[in-house]
Short mmCIF file of C-alpha atoms in Angstrom, two decimals:
data_model
loop_
_atom_site.label_atom_id
_atom_site.label_comp_id
_atom_site.label_asym_id
_atom_site.label_seq_id
_atom_site.Cartn_x
_atom_site.Cartn_y
_atom_site.Cartn_z
CA TYR M 23 82.51 78.58 94.38
CA ALA M 24 82.46 76.82 97.75
CA ALA M 25 83.25 79.52 100.28
CA LEU M 26 86.36 79.12 102.36
CA LYS M 27 85.82 79.23 106.14
CA PRO M 28 88.16 79.99 109.02
CA PHE M 29 89.80 76.76 110.19
CA ARG M 30 91.84 75.66 113.20
CA VAL M 31 95.24 77.34 113.53
CA ALA M 32 98.10 75.45 115.22
CA PRO M 33 100.49 77.24 117.62
CA ASP M 34 103.38 79.19 116.13
CA LEU M 35 106.76 77.49 115.82
CA PRO M 36 109.73 78.29 118.08
CA VAL M 37 112.68 80.43 116.95
CA PRO M 38 116.00 79.18 118.37
CA PRO M 39 118.17 81.51 120.49
CA HIS M 40 120.93 81.92 117.85
CA ILE M 41 118.55 83.59 115.36
CA ASN M 42 118.47 87.41 115.54
CA LYS M 43 114.93 88.48 116.35
CA PRO M 44 113.26 91.79 115.45
CA ASP M 45 111.85 94.14 118.08
CA TYR M 46 108.31 92.93 117.36
CA TYR M 47 109.08 89.27 118.18
CA GLU M 48 108.26 89.92 121.85
CA THR M 49 105.90 92.88 121.58
CA GLY M 50 104.10 92.54 118.24
CA ASP M 51 105.00 96.20 117.57
CA PRO M 52 107.59 96.94 114.83
CA ARG M 53 108.61 100.13 116.62
CA ALA M 54 111.92 100.70 114.80
CA GLU M 55 110.10 100.52 111.46
CA ARG M 56 107.17 102.64 112.66
CA THR M 57 109.42 105.47 113.91
CA SER M 58 111.97 105.41 111.06
CA VAL M 59 112.51 108.26 108.55
CA ALA M 60 112.32 105.53 105.88
CA LYS M 61 108.56 105.51 106.48
CA ASP M 62 108.31 108.85 104.66
CA VAL M 63 111.34 108.97 102.37
CA PRO M 64 112.49 106.05 100.17
CA PRO M 65 115.94 104.92 101.36
CA VAL M 66 118.79 104.76 98.83
CA LEU M 67 120.70 101.55 99.46
CA THR M 68 124.49 101.68 99.64
CA PHE M 69 126.61 99.19 97.66
CA GLU M 70 127.10 97.15 100.85
CA GLN M 71 123.35 97.16 101.66
CA SER M 72 122.55 96.18 98.05
CA GLU M 73 124.88 93.18 98.33
CA ARG M 74 123.19 92.08 101.57
CA MET M 75 119.80 92.59 99.92
CA ARG M 76 120.82 90.31 97.01
CA ARG M 77 121.84 87.59 99.45
CA ALA M 78 118.63 87.93 101.46
CA CYS M 79 116.49 87.73 98.33
CA ARG M 80 118.34 84.64 97.10
CA VAL M 81 117.54 82.98 100.44
CA GLY M 82 113.90 84.15 100.13
CA ARG M 83 113.68 82.58 96.67
CA GLU M 84 115.01 79.25 97.93
CA ILE M 85 112.49 79.29 100.80
CA LEU M 86 109.55 79.92 98.43
CA ASP M 87 110.75 77.17 96.08
CA ALA M 88 110.93 74.73 99.01
CA ALA M 89 107.31 75.59 99.87
CA HIS M 90 106.25 75.21 96.21
CA ARG M 91 107.71 71.68 96.08
CA ILE M 92 105.29 70.36 98.74
CA VAL M 93 102.10 71.93 97.33
CA LYS M 94 99.67 69.18 96.40
CA VAL M 95 96.18 67.86 97.18
CA GLY M 96 95.88 66.92 100.87
CA VAL M 97 98.70 69.11 102.18
CA THR M 98 97.65 71.70 104.76
CA THR M 99 98.78 75.32 104.70
CA ASP M 100 100.07 74.63 108.23
CA GLU M 101 102.52 72.14 106.65
CA ILE M 102 103.59 74.84 104.19
CA ASP M 103 104.21 77.12 107.19
CA ARG M 104 106.37 74.43 108.83
CA VAL M 105 108.53 74.03 105.68
CA VAL M 106 108.93 77.80 105.35
CA HIS M 107 109.80 78.14 109.03
CA ASP M 108 112.31 75.28 109.05
CA VAL M 109 114.08 76.29 105.81
CA THR M 110 114.25 79.92 107.03
CA ILE M 111 115.80 78.91 110.37
CA GLU M 112 118.23 76.52 108.62
CA ALA M 113 119.44 79.47 106.56
CA GLY M 114 120.11 81.43 109.77
CA ALA M 115 117.25 83.81 108.88
CA TYR M 116 114.13 85.07 110.67
CA PRO M 117 110.62 84.63 109.15
CA ALA M 118 109.52 88.28 109.06
CA PRO M 119 105.73 87.74 109.27
CA LEU M 120 106.06 85.96 112.64
CA HIS M 121 104.58 88.28 115.35
CA TYR M 122 104.68 91.30 112.96
CA HIS M 123 101.70 93.31 114.26
CA ASN M 124 100.93 90.03 116.09
CA PHE M 125 100.61 87.88 112.94
CA PRO M 126 100.63 84.32 114.37
CA LYS M 127 102.62 82.34 111.76
CA SER M 128 105.82 82.40 109.67
CA VAL M 129 104.27 82.80 106.18
CA CYS M 130 101.04 84.00 104.57
CA THR M 131 99.05 81.38 102.62
CA SER M 132 96.09 82.67 100.61
CA VAL M 133 93.74 80.08 99.09
CA ASN M 134 91.14 80.74 96.35
CA GLU M 135 89.16 83.90 97.31
CA VAL M 136 91.71 84.97 99.92
CA VAL M 137 93.33 88.12 98.51
CA CYS M 138 96.28 88.19 100.92
CA HIS M 139 97.44 87.66 104.53
CA GLY M 140 95.81 84.24 104.90
CA ILE M 141 96.88 82.51 108.14
CA PRO M 142 98.21 78.97 107.64
CA ASP M 143 95.75 76.49 109.16
CA LEU M 144 94.81 72.80 109.29
CA ARG M 145 92.56 72.79 106.18
CA GLU M 146 93.84 70.41 103.49
CA LEU M 147 94.38 71.80 100.00
CA GLN M 148 91.79 70.44 97.59
CA ASP M 149 91.86 69.51 93.93
CA GLY M 150 91.16 72.70 91.96
CA ASP M 151 92.43 75.16 94.61
CA ILE M 152 94.91 77.93 93.95
CA VAL M 153 97.21 78.96 96.80
CA ASN M 154 99.47 81.99 97.12
CA VAL M 155 102.53 81.58 99.35
CA ASP M 156 104.06 84.91 100.49
CA VAL M 157 107.55 84.56 101.97
CA SER M 158 109.51 87.25 103.79
CA ALA M 159 112.86 86.48 105.39
CA VAL M 160 115.27 88.66 107.36
CA VAL M 161 118.86 87.77 106.45
CA ASP M 162 121.76 89.70 107.96
CA GLY M 163 119.48 92.64 108.75
CA MET M 164 117.86 92.89 105.29
CA HIS M 165 114.35 91.80 104.24
CA ALA M 166 113.43 89.70 101.22
CA ASP M 167 109.78 89.64 100.10
CA LEU M 168 108.27 87.52 97.31
CA ASN M 169 105.20 85.48 96.53
CA GLU M 170 103.73 83.21 93.88
CA THR M 171 100.34 81.60 93.25
CA PHE M 172 100.37 77.83 92.72
CA THR M 173 97.75 75.49 91.26
CA VAL M 174 96.66 72.39 93.20
CA GLY M 175 95.75 69.33 91.13
CA ASN M 176 93.36 69.97 88.23
CA VAL M 177 92.47 73.64 88.22
CA ALA M 178 89.67 75.21 86.13
CA ASP M 179 90.78 77.18 83.06
CA ASP M 180 89.28 80.45 84.32
CA LYS M 181 91.35 80.24 87.52
CA LYS M 182 94.48 79.37 85.54
CA ALA M 183 93.88 82.37 83.28
CA LEU M 184 93.61 84.61 86.38
CA VAL M 185 96.95 83.31 87.71
CA LYS M 186 98.71 83.85 84.35
CA ALA M 187 97.25 87.35 83.83
CA THR M 188 98.46 88.34 87.31
CA TYR M 189 101.99 87.08 86.58
CA ASP M 190 102.06 88.85 83.19
CA SER M 191 100.84 92.13 84.72
CA LEU M 192 103.72 92.06 87.22
CA PHE M 193 106.27 91.64 84.44
CA LYS M 194 104.71 94.40 82.33
CA ALA M 195 105.06 96.68 85.40
CA ILE M 196 108.68 95.60 85.98
CA ALA M 197 109.50 96.40 82.34
CA MET M 198 108.62 100.11 82.85
CA CYS M 199 110.79 100.53 85.95
CA LYS M 200 113.93 102.64 85.55
CA PRO M 201 115.45 105.82 87.01
CA GLY M 202 113.02 108.73 86.57
CA ALA M 203 109.92 106.54 86.19
CA PHE M 204 107.05 107.48 88.50
CA TYR M 205 105.79 105.00 91.08
CA ARG M 206 102.26 106.26 90.37
CA ASP M 207 102.46 104.95 86.76
CA ILE M 208 102.92 101.29 87.75
CA GLY M 209 99.23 100.87 88.50
CA GLY M 210 98.14 102.00 85.04
CA VAL M 211 100.26 99.33 83.38
CA ILE M 212 98.91 96.57 85.64
CA SER M 213 95.27 97.71 85.35
CA LYS M 214 95.38 97.97 81.56
CA HIS M 215 96.60 94.40 81.24
CA VAL M 216 94.28 92.71 83.74
CA ASN M 217 91.19 94.75 82.80
CA GLY M 218 91.78 93.60 79.21
CA CYS M 219 91.63 90.02 80.49
CA GLY M 220 88.32 90.70 82.32
CA PHE M 221 89.81 90.97 85.83
CA GLN M 222 90.06 93.72 88.50
CA VAL M 223 92.92 95.07 90.61
CA ASP M 224 92.39 94.93 94.39
CA LYS M 225 92.89 98.53 95.58
CA THR M 226 93.30 97.90 99.30
CA TYR M 227 96.87 96.58 99.32
CA CYS M 228 100.01 98.00 97.72
CA GLY M 229 103.65 97.25 97.05
CA HIS M 230 106.16 99.00 99.29
CA GLY M 231 109.75 100.00 99.92
CA ILE M 232 111.86 97.36 101.61
CA GLY M 233 115.39 96.78 102.92
CA GLU M 234 116.43 97.35 106.50
CA TYR M 235 112.68 97.49 107.23
CA PHE M 236 109.90 95.11 106.16
CA HIS M 237 107.73 98.01 104.92
CA CYS M 238 108.81 101.60 104.21
CA ALA M 239 108.48 104.29 101.53
CA PRO M 240 107.62 104.34 98.68
CA ASN M 241 104.01 103.15 98.55
CA VAL M 242 103.35 101.30 95.27
CA PRO M 243 99.63 101.08 94.34
CA HIS M 244 98.65 98.57 91.63
CA TYR M 245 95.60 100.45 90.28
CA ALA M 246 95.39 103.24 87.69
CA ASN M 247 95.12 106.98 88.50
CA ASN M 248 96.64 106.70 91.98
CA LYS M 249 98.43 109.54 93.77
CA ALA M 250 101.64 107.76 94.79
CA LYS M 251 104.64 110.03 95.46
CA PHE M 252 108.24 109.85 94.23
CA SER M 253 110.08 108.77 91.13
CA MET M 254 112.58 105.92 90.92
CA LYS M 255 116.26 106.49 91.69
CA PRO M 256 119.20 104.07 91.56
CA GLY M 257 119.39 102.37 94.97
CA HIS M 258 115.64 102.42 95.59
CA CYS M 259 114.43 98.95 96.64
CA PHE M 260 110.73 98.08 96.54
CA THR M 261 108.14 95.40 95.81
CA ILE M 262 105.46 95.16 93.16
CA GLU M 263 102.83 92.62 94.19
CA PRO M 264 99.51 92.91 92.31
CA MET M 265 96.48 91.15 93.80
CA ILE M 266 94.08 90.49 90.93
CA ASN M 267 90.45 89.46 91.45
CA ALA M 268 88.36 87.38 89.04
CA GLY M 269 85.27 89.44 89.96
CA GLY M 270 84.99 92.85 91.61
CA TRP M 271 87.95 94.59 93.24
CA LYS M 272 86.44 94.96 96.71
CA ASP M 273 87.53 92.88 99.67
CA THR M 274 86.49 92.30 103.25
CA HIS M 275 88.17 90.72 106.27
CA TRP M 276 87.67 87.66 108.44
CA PRO M 277 87.29 88.16 112.22
CA ASP M 278 90.98 87.19 112.65
CA GLY M 279 91.78 90.74 111.48
CA TRP M 280 94.24 89.49 108.83
CA THR M 281 92.58 87.31 106.20
CA ALA M 282 91.41 89.54 103.30
CA VAL M 283 88.84 87.87 101.03
CA THR M 284 87.02 89.02 97.91
CA ARG M 285 83.55 90.34 98.74
CA ASP M 286 81.94 88.33 95.94
CA GLY M 287 83.76 85.11 96.86
CA LYS M 288 85.48 84.83 93.47
CA PRO M 289 89.16 83.84 93.36
CA SER M 290 92.11 86.19 93.66
CA ALA M 291 95.74 85.66 92.54
CA GLN M 292 99.01 87.44 93.36
CA PHE M 293 102.69 87.47 92.40
CA GLU M 294 105.46 89.57 93.98
CA HIS M 295 109.09 90.40 93.36
CA THR M 296 111.57 92.59 95.25
CA LEU M 297 113.29 95.02 92.85
CA LEU M 298 116.41 97.18 93.04
CA VAL M 299 116.67 100.22 90.76
CA ASN M 300 120.00 100.44 88.89
CA GLU M 301 121.35 102.92 86.31
CA THR M 302 119.32 101.50 83.39
CA GLY M 303 116.32 99.67 84.85
CA VAL M 304 115.73 97.30 87.75
CA GLU M 305 117.29 94.11 89.01
CA ILE M 306 114.78 91.42 90.05
CA LEU M 307 116.42 90.36 93.32
CA THR M 308 113.91 87.55 93.92
CA ALA M 309 114.07 86.16 90.35
CA ARG M 310 113.26 82.52 89.70
CA LEU M 311 116.22 80.11 89.48
CA PRO M 312 116.82 77.28 86.98
CA THR M 313 115.96 74.98 89.92
CA SER M 314 112.63 76.73 90.71
CA PRO M 315 109.65 74.36 90.31
CA PRO M 316 107.58 75.27 87.20
CA LEU M 317 104.44 77.41 87.31
CA TRP M 318 101.34 75.94 85.63
CA TRP M 319 102.02 77.22 82.08
CA GLU M 320 105.69 76.21 82.34
CA LYS M 321 104.57 72.66 83.25
CA GLN M 322 102.38 72.55 80.13
CA ALA M 323 105.24 73.76 77.92
CA ALA M 324 107.70 71.22 79.34
#
């Protein structure tokens, strides 16, 4: 694999005055989130909050689909950032990554061996790349969070298998979610599937509670035998977002403090949905729409 290197990053894009901005827009510090009780106890969403969450997640889905539509050889991740930013602003929403703990852009784009939190830059996507686009939008005070991994041009079969195994592991995890299920059991389901495919779960990053805050309780690890607290209750809202590595699970970081890459340089894939626990299971708030562009295996089936 040709190792990815840090590339030039363009300035962040402006947010117009009519868009509501979070506390961290000016300071880089999400103080309200950091000091909230939701950090320690999973919030139970009211009916009204759940409705707002559905709307936010529908907007998030449409933003990610807009980004997916421009992914091709020669496009830069900076251009993906511009599409995400513009579509978010058009929807009257705020791109949550922007200035969160001083993150410099409006979306995370993670190419090849980047596990997560890649900063959009001026490198052009190349034939054979995979790229994860992780969108978070704040709509009417609620956060949507979702991501998908896309193939660029003609991608090697082993990379395509990694992408598909990651997607399948997410859906196996979603299938076990219902009231009374333990958050700590999600990781076992994901690990069993991907280990059977010859891949490893990155243990550094987890899913998380979401709603009024970008990140809150519960913590949702994707690896087996974790010690996560809490069981699911109706009204709990959280993400599952496995990062699956083709080689070893360990990662390291670029000097930018954000970009996580596999230590062995082998590729990593990720998919994420935001989920709301109901009386019988979970609702996938960020579910794909009939208009969503196809993922690689859906293209082949079409």
